[in-house]
Short mmCIF file of C-alpha atoms in Angstrom, two decimals:
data_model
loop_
_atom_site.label_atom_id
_atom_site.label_comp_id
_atom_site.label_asym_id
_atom_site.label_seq_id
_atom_site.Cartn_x
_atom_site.Cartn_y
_atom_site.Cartn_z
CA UNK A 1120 99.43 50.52 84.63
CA UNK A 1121 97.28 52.54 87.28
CA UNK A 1122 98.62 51.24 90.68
CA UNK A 1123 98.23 54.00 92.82
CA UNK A 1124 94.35 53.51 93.34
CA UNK A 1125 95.22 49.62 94.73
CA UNK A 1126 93.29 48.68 97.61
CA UNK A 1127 92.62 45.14 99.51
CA UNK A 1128 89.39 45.32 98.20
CA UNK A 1129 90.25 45.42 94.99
CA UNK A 1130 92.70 42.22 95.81
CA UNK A 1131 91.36 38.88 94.01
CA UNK A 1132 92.25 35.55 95.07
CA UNK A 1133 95.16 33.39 93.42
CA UNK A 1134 93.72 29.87 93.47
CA UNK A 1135 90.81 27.56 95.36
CA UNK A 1136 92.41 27.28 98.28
CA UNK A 1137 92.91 30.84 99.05
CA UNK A 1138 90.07 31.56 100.42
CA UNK A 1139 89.54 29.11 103.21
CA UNK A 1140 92.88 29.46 104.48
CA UNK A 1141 93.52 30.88 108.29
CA UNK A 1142 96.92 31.63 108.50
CA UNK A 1143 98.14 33.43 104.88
CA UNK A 1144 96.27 33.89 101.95
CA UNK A 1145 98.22 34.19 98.35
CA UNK A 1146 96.18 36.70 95.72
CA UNK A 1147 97.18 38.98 93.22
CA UNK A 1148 96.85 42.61 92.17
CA UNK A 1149 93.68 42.80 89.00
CA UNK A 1150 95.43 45.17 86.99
CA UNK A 1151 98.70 43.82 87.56
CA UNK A 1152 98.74 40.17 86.98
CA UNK A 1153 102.66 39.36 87.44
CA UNK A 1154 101.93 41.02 90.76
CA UNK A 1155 101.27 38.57 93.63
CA UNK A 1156 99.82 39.32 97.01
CA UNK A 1157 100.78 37.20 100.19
CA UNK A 1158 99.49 38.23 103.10
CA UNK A 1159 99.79 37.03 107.04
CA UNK A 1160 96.53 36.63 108.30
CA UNK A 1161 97.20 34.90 111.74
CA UNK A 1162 95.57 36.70 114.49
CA UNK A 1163 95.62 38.30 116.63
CA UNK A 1164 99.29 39.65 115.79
CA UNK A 1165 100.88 37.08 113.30
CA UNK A 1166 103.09 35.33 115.96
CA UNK A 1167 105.39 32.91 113.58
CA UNK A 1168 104.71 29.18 115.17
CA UNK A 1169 105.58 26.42 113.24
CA UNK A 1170 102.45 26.25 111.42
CA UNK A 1171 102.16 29.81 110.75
CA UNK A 1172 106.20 29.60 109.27
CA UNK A 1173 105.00 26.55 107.32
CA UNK A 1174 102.01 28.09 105.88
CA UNK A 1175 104.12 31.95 104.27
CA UNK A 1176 106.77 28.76 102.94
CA UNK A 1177 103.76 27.19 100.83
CA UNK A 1178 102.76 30.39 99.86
CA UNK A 1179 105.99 31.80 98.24
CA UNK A 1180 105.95 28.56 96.54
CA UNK A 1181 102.44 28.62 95.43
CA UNK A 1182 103.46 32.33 93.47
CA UNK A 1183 106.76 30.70 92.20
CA UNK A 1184 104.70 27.68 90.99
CA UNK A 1185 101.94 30.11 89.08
CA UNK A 1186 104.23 30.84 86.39
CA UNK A 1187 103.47 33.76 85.52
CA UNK A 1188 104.00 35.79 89.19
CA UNK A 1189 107.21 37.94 89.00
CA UNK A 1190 107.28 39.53 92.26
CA UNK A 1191 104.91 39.39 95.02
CA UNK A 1192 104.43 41.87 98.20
CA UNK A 1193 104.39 40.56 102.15
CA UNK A 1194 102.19 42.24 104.25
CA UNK A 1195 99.19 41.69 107.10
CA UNK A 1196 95.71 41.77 107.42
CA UNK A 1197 96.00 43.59 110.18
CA UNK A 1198 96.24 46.92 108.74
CA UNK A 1199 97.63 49.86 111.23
CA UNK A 1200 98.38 47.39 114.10
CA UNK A 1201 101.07 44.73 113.35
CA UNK A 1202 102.76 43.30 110.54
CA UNK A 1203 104.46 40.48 112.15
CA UNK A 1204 105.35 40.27 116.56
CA UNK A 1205 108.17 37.41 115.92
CA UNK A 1206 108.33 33.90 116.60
CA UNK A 1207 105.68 32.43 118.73
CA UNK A 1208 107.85 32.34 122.35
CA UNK A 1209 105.12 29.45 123.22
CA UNK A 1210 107.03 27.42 120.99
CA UNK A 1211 110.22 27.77 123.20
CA UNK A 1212 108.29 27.54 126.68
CA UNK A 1213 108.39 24.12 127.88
CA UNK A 1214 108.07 21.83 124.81
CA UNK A 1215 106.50 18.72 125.00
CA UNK A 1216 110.16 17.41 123.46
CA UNK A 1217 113.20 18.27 121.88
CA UNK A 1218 111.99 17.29 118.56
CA UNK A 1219 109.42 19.78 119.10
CA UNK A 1220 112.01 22.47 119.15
CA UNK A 1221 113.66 21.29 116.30
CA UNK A 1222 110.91 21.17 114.41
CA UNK A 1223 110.08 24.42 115.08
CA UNK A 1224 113.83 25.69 114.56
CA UNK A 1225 113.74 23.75 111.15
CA UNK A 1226 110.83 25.74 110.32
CA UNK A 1227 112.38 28.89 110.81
CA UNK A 1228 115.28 28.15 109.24
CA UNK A 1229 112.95 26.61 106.23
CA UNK A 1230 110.23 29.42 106.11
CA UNK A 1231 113.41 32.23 105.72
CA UNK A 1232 115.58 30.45 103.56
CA UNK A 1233 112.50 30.46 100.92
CA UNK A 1234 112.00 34.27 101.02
CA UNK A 1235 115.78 34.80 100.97
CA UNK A 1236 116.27 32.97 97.98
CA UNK A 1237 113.20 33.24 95.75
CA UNK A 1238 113.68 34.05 92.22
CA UNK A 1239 110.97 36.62 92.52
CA UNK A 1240 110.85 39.96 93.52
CA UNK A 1241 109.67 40.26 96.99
CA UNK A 1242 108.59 44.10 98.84
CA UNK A 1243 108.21 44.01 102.14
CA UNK A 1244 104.96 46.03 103.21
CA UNK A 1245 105.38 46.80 106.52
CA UNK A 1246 102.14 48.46 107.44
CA UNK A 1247 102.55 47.94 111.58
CA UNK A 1248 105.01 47.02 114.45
CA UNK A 1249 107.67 44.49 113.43
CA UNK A 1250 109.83 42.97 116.19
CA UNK A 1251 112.15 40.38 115.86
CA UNK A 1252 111.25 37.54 113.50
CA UNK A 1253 108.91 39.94 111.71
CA UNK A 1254 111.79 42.57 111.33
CA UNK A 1255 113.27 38.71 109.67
CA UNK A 1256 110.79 38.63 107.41
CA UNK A 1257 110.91 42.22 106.53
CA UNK A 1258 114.59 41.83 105.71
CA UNK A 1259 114.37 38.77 103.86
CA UNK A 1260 112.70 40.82 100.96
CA UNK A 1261 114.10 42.73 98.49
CA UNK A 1262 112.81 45.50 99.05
CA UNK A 1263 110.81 47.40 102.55
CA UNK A 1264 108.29 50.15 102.81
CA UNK A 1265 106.98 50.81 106.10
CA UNK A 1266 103.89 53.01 106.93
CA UNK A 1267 104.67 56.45 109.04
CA UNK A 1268 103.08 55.92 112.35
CA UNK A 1269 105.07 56.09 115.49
CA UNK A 1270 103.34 53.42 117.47
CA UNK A 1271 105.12 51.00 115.08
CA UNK A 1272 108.34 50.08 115.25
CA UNK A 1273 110.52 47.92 113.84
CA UNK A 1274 114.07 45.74 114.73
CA UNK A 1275 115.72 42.50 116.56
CA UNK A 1276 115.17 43.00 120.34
CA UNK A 1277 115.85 39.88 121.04
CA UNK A 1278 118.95 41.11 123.40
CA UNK A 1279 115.78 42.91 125.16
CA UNK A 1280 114.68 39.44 126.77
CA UNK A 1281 117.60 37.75 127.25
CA UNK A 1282 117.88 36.03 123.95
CA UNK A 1283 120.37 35.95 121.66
CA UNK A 1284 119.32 36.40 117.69
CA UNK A 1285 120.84 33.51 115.69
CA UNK A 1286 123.53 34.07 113.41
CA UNK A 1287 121.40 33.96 109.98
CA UNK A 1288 119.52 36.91 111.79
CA UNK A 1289 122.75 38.75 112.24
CA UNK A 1290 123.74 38.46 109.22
CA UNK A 1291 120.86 39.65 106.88
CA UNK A 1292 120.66 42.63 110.01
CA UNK A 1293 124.65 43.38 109.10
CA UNK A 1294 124.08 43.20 105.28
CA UNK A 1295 120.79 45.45 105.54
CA UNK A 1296 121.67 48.23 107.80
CA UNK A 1297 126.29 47.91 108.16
CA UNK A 1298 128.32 46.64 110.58
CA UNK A 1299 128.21 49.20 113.24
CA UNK A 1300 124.37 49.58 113.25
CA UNK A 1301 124.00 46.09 113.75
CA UNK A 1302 126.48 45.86 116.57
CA UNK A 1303 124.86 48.73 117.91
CA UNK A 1304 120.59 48.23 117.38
CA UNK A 1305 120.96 44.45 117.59
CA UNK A 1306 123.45 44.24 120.86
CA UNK A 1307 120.99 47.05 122.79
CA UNK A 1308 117.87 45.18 121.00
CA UNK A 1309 116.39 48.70 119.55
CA UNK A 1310 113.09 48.50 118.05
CA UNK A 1311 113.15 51.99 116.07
CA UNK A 1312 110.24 54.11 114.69
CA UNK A 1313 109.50 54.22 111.02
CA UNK A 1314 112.02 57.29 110.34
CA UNK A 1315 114.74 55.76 111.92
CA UNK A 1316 114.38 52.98 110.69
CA UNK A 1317 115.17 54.57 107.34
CA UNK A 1318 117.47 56.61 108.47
CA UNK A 1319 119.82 53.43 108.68
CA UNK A 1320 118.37 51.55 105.88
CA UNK A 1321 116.21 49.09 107.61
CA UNK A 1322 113.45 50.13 105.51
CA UNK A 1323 113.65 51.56 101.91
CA UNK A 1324 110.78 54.51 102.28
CA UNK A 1325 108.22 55.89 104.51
CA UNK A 1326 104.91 56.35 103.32
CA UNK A 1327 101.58 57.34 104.61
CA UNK A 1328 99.34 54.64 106.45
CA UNK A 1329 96.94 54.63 103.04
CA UNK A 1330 100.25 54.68 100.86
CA UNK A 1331 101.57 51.82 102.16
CA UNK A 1332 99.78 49.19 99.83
CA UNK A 1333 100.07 51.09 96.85
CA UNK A 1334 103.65 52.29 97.14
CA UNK A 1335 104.84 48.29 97.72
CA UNK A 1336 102.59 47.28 94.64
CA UNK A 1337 104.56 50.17 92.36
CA UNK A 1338 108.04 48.55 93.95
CA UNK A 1339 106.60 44.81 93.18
CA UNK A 1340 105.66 46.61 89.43
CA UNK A 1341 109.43 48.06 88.97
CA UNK A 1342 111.28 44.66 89.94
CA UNK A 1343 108.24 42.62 87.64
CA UNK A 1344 108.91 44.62 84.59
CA UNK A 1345 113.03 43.82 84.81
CA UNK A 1346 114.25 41.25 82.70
CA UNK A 1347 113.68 38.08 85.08
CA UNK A 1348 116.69 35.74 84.75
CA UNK A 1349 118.76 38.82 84.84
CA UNK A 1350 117.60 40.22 88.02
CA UNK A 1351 117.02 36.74 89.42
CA UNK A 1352 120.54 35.49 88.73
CA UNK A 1353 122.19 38.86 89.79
CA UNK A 1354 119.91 38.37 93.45
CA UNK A 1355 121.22 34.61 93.64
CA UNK A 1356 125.07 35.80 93.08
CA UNK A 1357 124.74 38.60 96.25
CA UNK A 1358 122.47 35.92 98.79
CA UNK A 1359 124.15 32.94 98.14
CA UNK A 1360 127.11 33.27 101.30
CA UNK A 1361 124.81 33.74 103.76
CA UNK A 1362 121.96 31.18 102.29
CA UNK A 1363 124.64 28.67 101.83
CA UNK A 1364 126.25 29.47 104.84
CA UNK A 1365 122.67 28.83 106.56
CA UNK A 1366 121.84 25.57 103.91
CA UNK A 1367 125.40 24.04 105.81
CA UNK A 1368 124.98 24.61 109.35
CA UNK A 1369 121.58 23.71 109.70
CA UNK A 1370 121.74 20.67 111.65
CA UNK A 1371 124.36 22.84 113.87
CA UNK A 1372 122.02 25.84 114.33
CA UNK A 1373 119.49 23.50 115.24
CA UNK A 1374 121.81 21.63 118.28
CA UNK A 1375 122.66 25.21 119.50
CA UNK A 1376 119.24 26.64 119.67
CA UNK A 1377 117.83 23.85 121.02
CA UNK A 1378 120.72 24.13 123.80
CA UNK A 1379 120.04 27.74 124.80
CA UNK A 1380 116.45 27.63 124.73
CA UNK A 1381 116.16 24.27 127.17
CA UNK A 1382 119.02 25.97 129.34
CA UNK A 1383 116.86 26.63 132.56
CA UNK A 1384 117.67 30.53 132.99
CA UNK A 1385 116.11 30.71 129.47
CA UNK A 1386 113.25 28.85 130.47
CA UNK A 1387 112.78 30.52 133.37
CA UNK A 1388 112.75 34.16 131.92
CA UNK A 1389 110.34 32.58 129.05
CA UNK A 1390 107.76 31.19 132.71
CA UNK A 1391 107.63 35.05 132.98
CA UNK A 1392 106.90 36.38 129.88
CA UNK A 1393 104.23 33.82 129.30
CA UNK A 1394 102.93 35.09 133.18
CA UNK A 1395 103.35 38.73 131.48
CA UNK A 1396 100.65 37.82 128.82
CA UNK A 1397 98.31 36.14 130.80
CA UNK A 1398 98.11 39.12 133.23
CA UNK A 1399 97.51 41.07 129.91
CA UNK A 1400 94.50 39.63 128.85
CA UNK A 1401 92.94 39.28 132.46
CA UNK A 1402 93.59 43.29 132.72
#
């Protein structure tokens, strides 16, 4: 199977609703047909609101639902600029209600839980910057390659603006990249460049800008052609503390980020970053 020649052009569609969708479209690979394609397509930098989180949740279960999918690779439309910023901070700034917040909260909590624990093969392709919740998403895969360009970066800086990066964050940081490096890059909030990053195992390999594509399609291709229950069952077994840990304190997680984020120091330093971004685009 000829992979290395992939492109997004040569990327068809996976269903009717694919194209007319704003936020993530769901395609697969021609020449590779267990091979699916789910890309975030939510400009201008894939900021993860609630519709955005519910929207990559349908789409890993639109590949699990096609049957024949095996593994499937994450990546953005926005080619050499940003793979994911994080959750949408919008969502935290004075919310119409609490139930707004937890329904947001619910949806992060919802959106990660399905790439965490889906049966199929999942390769990150981390082809810009990834902050935060998209350094989340990165990690929830099985697998990350991240294009070499030192603009991007990638990490949980949530420490950097006074937040503190829930638990279920922590804990796929701690099992990705040890103990100590998570203390360390998640209690400073480091964002690190693409060869640091591997240098602690955040991401898997560094490839070329144009590799990037091709290289996660060959990863998708190695974890498709493994026998599937086996490799399914053996990726349950390892995830299941931390999902289940997640799946029981839900309702708990909810309560305490709802708590922090309404406290009014929190609110306050979110006034200013929103101030931050609307000097940015009057600049």
């Amino acid at each position: 199977m000829a992979l290395v020649g992939v492109s997004r052009a040569l990327i068809s569609r996976l269903g009717p609703r694919a194209a007319t969708r704003s936020l993530v479209s769901v395609g697969r690979v021609p020449d590779a047909p267990k091979i699916g394609l789910l890309t975030l397509e939510k400009g201008p930098v894939n900021s993860l609101d609630t519709s955005m989180l519910d929207a990559i949740r349908a789409g890993v279960g639109e590949l699990e639902n096609a049957g024949d999918v095996k593994a499937f690779v994450l990546t953005s439309k926005f080619d050499g600029t940003v793979f994911s910023a994080g959750l949408d901070l919008l969502e935290m700034h004075d919310p119409a209600s609490r139930a707004d917040l937890e329904r947001f909260w619910t949806a992060v909590q919802d959106c990660w839980l399905s790439l965490y624990t889906t049966p199929l093969g999942a390769v990150a392709c981390v082809n810009g910057t990834s902050p935060a919740g998209g350094c989340l998403l990165a990690t929830a895969c099985d697998y990350r390659i991240m294009a070499d360009d030192p603009k991007f970066t990638i990490g949980l800086n949530e420490a950097q603006f006074g937040l503190v990066a829930p638990d279920f964050f922590l804990d796929v940081y701690r099992n990705t990249v040890g103990q100590r490096n998570a203390e360390w890059l998640a209690g400073t909030g480091a964002l690190l460049p693409p060869k640091a990053a591997l240098a602690v195992n955040l991401v898997d390999e560094v490839v070329d800008q144009a590799d990037a594509l091709p290289a996660a399609v060959a990863a998708a291709a190695k974890l498709a052609k493994l026998p599937f229950d086996a490799r399914a069952e053996t990726k349950r077994r390892l995830r299941l503390k931390t999902a289940t840990d997640l799946v029981e304190s839900k309702a708990r997680c909810t309560e305490v980020f709802c708590d922090f984020a309404l406290k009014d120091d929190v609110q306050a330093a979110l006034t200013a970053y929103v101030a931050s971004l609307k000097q940015r685009k009057a600049a």
